[in-house]
Coordinates of C-alpha atoms and ligand atoms in Angstrom, one line a residue:
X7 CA 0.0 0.0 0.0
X8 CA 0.8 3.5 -0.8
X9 CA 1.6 5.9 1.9
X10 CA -1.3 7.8 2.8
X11 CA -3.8 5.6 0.4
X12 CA -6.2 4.4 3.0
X13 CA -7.0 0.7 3.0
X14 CA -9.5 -0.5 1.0
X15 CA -12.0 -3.7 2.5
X16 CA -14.9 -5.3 1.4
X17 CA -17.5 -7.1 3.3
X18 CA -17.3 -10.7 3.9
X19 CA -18.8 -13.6 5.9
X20 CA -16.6 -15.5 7.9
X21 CA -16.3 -18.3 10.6
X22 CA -13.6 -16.8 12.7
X23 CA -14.0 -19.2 16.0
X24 CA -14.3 -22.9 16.6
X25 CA -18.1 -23.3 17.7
X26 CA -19.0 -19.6 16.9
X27 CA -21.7 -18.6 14.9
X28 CA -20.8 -17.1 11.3
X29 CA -20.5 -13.1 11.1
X30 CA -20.3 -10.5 8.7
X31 CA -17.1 -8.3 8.9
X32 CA -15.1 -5.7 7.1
X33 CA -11.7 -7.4 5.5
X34 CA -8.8 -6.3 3.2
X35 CA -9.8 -6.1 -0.3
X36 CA -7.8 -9.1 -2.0
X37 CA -5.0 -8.2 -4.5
X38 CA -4.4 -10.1 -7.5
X39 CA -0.9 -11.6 -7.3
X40 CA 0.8 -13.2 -10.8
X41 CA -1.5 -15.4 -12.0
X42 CA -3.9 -14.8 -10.2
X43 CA -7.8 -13.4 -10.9
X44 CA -10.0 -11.1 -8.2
X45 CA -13.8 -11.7 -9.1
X46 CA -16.4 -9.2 -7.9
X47 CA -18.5 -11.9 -6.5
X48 CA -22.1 -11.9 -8.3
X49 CA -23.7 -15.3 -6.1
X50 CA -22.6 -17.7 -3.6
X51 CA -24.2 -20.7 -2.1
X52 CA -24.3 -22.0 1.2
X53 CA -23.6 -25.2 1.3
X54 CA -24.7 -28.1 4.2
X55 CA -20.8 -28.9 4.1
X56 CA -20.7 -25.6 6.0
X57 CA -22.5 -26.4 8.8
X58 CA -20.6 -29.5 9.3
X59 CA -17.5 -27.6 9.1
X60 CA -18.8 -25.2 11.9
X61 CA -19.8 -28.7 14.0
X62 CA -16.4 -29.9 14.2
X63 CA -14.2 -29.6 17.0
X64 CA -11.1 -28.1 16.9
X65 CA -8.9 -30.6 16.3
X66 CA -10.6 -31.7 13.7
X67 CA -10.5 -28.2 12.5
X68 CA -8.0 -28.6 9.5
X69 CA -7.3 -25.5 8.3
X70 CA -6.6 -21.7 10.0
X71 CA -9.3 -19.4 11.2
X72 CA -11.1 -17.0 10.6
X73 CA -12.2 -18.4 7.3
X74 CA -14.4 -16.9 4.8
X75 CA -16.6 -19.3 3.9
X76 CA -18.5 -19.9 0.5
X77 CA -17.5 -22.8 -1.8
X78 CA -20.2 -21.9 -4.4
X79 CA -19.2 -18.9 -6.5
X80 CA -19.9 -16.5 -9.9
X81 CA -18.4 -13.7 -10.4
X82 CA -17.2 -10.9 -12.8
X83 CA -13.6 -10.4 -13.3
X84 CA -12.3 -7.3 -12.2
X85 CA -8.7 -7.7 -11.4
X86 CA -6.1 -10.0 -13.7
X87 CA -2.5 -10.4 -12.1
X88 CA 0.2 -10.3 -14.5
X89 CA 0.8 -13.2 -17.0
X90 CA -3.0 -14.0 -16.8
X91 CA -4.4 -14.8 -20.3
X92 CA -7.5 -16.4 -21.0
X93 CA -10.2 -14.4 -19.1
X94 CA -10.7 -10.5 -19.3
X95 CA -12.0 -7.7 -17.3
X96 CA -15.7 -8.3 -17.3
X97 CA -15.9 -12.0 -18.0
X98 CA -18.6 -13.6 -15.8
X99 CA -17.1 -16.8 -14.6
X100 CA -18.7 -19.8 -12.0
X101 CA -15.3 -21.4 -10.0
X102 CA -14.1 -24.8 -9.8
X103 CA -14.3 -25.4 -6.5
X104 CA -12.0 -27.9 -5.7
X105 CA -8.9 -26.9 -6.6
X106 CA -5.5 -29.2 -7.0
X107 CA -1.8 -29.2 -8.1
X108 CA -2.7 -28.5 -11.6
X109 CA 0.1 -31.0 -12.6
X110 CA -0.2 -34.8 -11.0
X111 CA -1.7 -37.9 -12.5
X112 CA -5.8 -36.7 -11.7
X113 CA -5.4 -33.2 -12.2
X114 CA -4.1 -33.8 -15.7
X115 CA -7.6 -35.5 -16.2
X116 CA -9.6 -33.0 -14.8
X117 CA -10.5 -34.7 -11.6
X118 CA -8.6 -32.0 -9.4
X119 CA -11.0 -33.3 -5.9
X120 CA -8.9 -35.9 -5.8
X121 CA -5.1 -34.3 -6.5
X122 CA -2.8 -36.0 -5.4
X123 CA -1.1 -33.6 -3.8
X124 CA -3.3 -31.4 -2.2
X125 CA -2.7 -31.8 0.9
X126 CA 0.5 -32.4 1.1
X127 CA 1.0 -28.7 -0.8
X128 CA -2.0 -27.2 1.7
X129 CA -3.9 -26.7 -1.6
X130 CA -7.7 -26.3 -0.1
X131 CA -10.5 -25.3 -1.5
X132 CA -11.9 -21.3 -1.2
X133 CA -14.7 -21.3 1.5
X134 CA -13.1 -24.9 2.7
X135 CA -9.6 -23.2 4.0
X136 CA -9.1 -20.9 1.6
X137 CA -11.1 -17.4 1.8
X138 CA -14.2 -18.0 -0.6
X139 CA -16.9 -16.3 -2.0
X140 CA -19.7 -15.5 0.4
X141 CA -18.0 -12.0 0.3
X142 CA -17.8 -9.0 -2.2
X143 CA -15.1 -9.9 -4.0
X144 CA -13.0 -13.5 -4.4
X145 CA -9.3 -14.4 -4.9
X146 CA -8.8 -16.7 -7.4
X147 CA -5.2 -18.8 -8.0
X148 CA -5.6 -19.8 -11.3
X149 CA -7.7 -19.2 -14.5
X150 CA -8.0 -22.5 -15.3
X151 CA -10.6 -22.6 -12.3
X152 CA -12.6 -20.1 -14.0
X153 CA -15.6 -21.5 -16.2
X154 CA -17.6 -19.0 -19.1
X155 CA -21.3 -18.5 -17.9
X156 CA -22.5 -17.5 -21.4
X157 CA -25.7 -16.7 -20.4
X158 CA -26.6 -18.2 -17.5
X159 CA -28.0 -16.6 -14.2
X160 CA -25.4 -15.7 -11.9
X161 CA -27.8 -16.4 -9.1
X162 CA -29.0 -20.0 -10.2
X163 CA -25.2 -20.6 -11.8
X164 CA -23.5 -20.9 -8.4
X165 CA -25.3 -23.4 -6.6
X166 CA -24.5 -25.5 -10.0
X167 CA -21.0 -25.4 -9.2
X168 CA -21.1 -28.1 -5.9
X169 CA -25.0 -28.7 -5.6
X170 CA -24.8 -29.4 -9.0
X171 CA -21.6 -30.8 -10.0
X172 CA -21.6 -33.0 -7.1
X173 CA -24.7 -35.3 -7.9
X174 CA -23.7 -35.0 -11.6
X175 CA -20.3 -36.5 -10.9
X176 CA -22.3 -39.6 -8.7
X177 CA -24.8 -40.1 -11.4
X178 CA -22.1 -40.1 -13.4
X179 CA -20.4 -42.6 -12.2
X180 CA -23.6 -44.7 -12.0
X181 CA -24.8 -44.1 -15.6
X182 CA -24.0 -48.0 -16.6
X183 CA -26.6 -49.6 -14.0
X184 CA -29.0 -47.1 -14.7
X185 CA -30.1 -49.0 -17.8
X186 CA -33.6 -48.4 -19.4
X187 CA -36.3 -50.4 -16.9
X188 CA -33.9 -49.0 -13.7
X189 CA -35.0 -47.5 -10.6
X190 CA -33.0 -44.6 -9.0
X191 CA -33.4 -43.6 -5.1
X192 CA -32.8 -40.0 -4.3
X193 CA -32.2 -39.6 -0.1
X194 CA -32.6 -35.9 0.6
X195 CA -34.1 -33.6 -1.7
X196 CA -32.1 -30.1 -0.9
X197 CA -30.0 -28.6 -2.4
X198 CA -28.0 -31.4 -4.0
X199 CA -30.8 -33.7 -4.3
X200 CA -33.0 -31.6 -5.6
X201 CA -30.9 -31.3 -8.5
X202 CA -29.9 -34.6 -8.6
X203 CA -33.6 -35.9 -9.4
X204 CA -32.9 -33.4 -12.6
X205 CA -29.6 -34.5 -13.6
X206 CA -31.2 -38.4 -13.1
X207 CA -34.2 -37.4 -15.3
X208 CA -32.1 -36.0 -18.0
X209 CA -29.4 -38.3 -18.6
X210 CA -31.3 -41.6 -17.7
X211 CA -34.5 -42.9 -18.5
X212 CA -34.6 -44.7 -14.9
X213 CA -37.4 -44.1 -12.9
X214 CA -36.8 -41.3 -10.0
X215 CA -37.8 -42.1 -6.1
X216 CA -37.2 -39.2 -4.0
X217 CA -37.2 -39.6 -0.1
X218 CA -37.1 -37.0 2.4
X219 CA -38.6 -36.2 6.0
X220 CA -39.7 -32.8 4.9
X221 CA -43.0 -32.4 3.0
X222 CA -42.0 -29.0 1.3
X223 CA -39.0 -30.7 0.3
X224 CA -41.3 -33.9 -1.0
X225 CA -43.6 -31.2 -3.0
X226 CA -40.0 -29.9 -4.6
X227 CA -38.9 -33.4 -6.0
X228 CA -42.5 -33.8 -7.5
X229 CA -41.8 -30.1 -8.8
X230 CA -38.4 -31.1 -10.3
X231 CA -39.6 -34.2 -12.2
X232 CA -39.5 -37.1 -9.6
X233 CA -41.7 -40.2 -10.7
X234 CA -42.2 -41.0 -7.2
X235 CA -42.3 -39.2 -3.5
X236 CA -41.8 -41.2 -0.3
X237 CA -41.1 -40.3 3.2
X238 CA -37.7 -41.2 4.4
X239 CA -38.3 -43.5 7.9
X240 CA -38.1 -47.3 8.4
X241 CA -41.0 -48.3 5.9
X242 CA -39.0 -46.7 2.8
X243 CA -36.8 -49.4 1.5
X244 CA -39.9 -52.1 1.9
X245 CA -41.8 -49.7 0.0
X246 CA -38.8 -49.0 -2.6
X247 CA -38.6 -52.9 -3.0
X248 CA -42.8 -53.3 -3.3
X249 CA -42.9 -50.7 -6.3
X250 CA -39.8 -52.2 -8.4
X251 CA -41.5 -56.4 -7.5
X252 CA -38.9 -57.1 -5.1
X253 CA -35.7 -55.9 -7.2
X254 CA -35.1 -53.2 -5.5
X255 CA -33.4 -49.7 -6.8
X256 CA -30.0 -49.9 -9.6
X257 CA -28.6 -46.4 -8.2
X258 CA -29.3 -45.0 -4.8
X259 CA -27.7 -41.6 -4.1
X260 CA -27.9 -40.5 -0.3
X261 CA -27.6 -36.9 0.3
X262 CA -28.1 -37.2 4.0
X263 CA -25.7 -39.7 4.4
X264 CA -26.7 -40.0 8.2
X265 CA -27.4 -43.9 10.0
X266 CA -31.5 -44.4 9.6
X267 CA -30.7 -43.0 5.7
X268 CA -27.4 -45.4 4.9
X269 CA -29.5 -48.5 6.2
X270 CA -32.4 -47.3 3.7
X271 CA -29.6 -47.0 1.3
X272 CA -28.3 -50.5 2.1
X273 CA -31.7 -52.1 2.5
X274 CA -33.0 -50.5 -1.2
X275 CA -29.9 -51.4 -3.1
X276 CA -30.9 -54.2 -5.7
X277 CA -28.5 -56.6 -7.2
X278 CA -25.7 -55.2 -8.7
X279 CA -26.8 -51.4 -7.5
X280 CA -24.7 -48.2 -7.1
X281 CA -25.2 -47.0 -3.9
X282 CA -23.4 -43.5 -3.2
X283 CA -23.1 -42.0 0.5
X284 CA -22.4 -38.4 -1.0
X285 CA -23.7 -37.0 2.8
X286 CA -21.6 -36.5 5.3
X287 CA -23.8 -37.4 8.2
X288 CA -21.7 -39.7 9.9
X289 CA -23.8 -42.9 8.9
X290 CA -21.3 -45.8 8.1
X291 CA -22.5 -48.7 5.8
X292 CA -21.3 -51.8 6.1
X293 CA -20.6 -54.1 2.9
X294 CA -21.2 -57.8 4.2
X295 CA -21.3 -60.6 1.6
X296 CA -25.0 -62.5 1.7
X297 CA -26.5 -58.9 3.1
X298 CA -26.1 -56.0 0.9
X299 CA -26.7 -57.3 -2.8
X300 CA -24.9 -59.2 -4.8
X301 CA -22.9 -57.0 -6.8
X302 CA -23.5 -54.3 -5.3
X303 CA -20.9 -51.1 -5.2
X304 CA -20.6 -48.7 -2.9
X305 CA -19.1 -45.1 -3.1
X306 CA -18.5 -41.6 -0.9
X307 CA -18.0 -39.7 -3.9
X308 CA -16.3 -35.9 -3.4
X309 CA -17.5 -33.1 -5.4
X310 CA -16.8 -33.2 -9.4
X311 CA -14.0 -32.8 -12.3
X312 CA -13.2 -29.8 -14.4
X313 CA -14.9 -31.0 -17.5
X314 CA -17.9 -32.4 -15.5
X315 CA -18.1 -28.8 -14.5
X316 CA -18.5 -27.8 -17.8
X317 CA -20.8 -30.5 -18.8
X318 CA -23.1 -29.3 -15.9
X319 CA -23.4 -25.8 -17.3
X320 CA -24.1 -27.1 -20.9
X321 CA -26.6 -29.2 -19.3
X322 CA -28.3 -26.2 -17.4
X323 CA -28.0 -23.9 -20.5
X324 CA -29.7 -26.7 -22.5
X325 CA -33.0 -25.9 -20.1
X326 CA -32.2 -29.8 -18.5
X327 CA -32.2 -28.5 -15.1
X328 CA -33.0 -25.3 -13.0
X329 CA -31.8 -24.4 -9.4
X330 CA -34.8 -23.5 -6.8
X331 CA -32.9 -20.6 -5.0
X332 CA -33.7 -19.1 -2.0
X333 CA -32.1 -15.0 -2.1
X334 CA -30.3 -13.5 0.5
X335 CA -28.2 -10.2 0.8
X336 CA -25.0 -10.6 2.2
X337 CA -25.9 -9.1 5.8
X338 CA -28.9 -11.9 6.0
X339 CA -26.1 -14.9 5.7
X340 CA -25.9 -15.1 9.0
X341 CA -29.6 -15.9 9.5
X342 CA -29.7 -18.1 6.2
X343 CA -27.3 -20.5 7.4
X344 CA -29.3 -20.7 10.9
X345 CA -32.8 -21.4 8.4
X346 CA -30.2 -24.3 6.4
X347 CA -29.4 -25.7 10.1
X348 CA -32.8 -25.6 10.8
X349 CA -34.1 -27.5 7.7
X350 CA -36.0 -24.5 6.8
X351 CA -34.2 -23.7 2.8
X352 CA -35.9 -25.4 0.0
X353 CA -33.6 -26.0 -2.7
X354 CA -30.7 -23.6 -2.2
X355 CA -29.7 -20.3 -0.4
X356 CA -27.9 -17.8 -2.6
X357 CA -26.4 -14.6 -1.6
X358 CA -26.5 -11.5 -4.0
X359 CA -23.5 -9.7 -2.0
X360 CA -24.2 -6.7 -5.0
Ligands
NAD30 P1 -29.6 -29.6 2.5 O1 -29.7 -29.2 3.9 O2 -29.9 -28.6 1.4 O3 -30.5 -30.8 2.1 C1 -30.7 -31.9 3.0 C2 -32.1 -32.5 2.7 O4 -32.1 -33.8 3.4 C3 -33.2 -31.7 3.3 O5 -34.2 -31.6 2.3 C4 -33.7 -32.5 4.5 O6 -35.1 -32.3 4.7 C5 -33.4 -33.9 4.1 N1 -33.2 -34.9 5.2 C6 -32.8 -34.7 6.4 N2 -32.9 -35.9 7.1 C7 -33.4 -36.8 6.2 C8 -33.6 -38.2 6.3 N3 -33.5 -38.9 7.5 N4 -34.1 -38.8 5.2 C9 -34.3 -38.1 4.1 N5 -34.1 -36.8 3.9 C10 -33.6 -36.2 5.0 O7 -28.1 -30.2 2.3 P2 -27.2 -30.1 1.0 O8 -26.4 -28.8 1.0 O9 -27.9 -30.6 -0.2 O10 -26.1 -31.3 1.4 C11 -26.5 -32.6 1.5 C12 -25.4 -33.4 2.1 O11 -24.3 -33.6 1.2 C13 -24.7 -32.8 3.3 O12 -24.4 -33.8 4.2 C14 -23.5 -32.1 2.8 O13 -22.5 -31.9 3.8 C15 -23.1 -33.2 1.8 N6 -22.2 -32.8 0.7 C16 -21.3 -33.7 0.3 C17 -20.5 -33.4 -0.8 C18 -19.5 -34.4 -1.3 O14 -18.7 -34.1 -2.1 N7 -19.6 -35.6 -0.9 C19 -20.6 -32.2 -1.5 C20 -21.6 -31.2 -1.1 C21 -22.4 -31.6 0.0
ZN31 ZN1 -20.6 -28.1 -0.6
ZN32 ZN1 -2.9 -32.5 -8.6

């Protein structure tokens, strides 16, 4: 800074102590350093993962606070370091989340949430140890994590880029038991299921069974295409195995991920199914020859590639799915985050920090 030149901040939403409720405080405005890009932050999500983080102790705590949080992002470019090429002033861009090395074995295919060498190089992701973008304006390493919007709405773009990519990556990964004549189970219809049941209804001509405790969240999954609507409790997977003549469900994708919902998971899973624990409620499932199906696989995926990324923004501009946003400015984060803990948001939370 200049002498004299007062400091500039920005506004920003941050979890600054272990078991402390997040706040909204003033910052220093972030500086693009070589190579790097400062968005003015259009959107950002609030994400479950949040809360979880902000449950943890502090040992398990693996990163410095405080901590702007915010792992969903769109912005506007307003700042290129030097050497940046690619991306100009004024570009509106949704971030890759999960950022990596860049250079090892999985980043070179795209998949960057699983770098190798992440942690080893304290790479993390912004919002997830890295300042992130439930603030006005968003430091960016790279432009490689930067992805065109080219037309899309800022507001529904960001949720795409976790509660979207996420279930896109796990219904991915499930496409080849999802065959024509399939059933798919949706556990937890917020703000990744809900758009799970969309990416399921687009890519796959499976039948779509939505559970959830909530019935607002229930009315959503019959708003977003769901064939069928159950509640989640201990009647589900019967009623799962009654409605497919004892076969039971090809894909099941658990965004709750909690005990009662694993053993629904476990208990729908037909022969050969693709069960994926993509919540992280503490429910562990166990994989016991002549109990879970025969054949059965089962996966805790983690967030998406680069190119799935992509492929989820084509699939939103195509008019294939549509987020179901809840708006907030960036002084009611705070109280959106205590509505998500509560179970109150339907679909997902977005604040508009503009
Ligand atoms: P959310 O709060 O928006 O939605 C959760 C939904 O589950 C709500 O509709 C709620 O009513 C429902 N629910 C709660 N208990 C239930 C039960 N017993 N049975 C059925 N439904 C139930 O949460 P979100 O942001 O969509 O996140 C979902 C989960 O995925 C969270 O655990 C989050 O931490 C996790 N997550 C994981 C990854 C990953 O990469 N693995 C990425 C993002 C989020
Ligand atoms: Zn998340
Ligand atoms: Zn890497």
């Amino acid at each position: 800074m200049e002498h004299g030149q007062q400091e500039q901040v920005i506004k920003a939403v941050q979890y600054r102590e272990v078991g402390s409720d997040p706040v909204v405080v003033d910052v220093p405005e972030p500086e693009a350093g070589a190579g790097q890009v400062v968005l003015d932050v259009l959107a950002a999500g609030l994400c479950h993962s949040d809360i979880a983080v902000m449950g943890w102790p502090a040992e398990q705590v693996p990163f410095a606070l405080p901590l702007t949080l915010g792992h969903e992002g769109v912005g506007r470019v307003a700042q290129l370091g030097d050497g940046v090429e690619g991306v100009a002033v004024g570009d509106v861009v949704a971030v890759y989340g999960p950022w990596g090395c860049g250079r090892c074995r999985t980043c070179a295919q795209g998949q960057e949430q699983i770098c190798e060498r992440a942690a080893a190089e304290g790479i993390r992701p912004p919002g997830l140890g890295r300042d992130g973008a439930l603030a006005e304006r968003l430091l960016v390493d790279d432009a490689r994590h930067l992805v065109p919007l080219d037309g899309l709405d800022p507001v529904e773009a960001a949720p795409l880029t976790d509660a979207g990519l996420t279930p896109y990556h796990a219904v991915k990964t499930a496409l080849p038991r999802l065959t024509p004549g399939s059933t798919a189970v949706v556990i937890g219809v917020g703000g990744l299921g809900h758009v799970a049941v969309q990416i399921l209804k687009a890519l796959t001509s499976a039948r779509v069974v939505a559970l959830d405790v909530d019935e607002d969240s229930l009315d959503l999954a019959r708003t977003v295409g769901a064939d069928e609507v159950l509640r989640s409790d201990e009647k589900a997977a019967a009623k799962i195995r009654e409605m497919t003549d004892g076969r039971g469900a090809q894909g099941v994708f658990d965004f709750v991920g909690a005990p009662p919902t694993v053993q629904l998971a476990h208990d729908a899973a037909g022969t050969g199914a693709d069960v994926a624990v993509v919540g992280i409620g503490g429910g562990a499932l166990p994989v016991e020859f002549g109990r879970i199906a025969y054949d059965a696989a089962v996966r805790a995926p983690y967030w998406g590639s680069r190119s799935e990324l992509v492929e989820v923004l084509d699939l939103a501009r195509a008019g294939a799915i549509s987020l179901h946003v809840e708006r907030y400015g960036i002084d009611e984060a705070p109280a959106a985050y205590a509505r998500l803990h509560e179970g109150k948001v339907r679909g997902r939370a977005v604040v508009v920090p503009g």
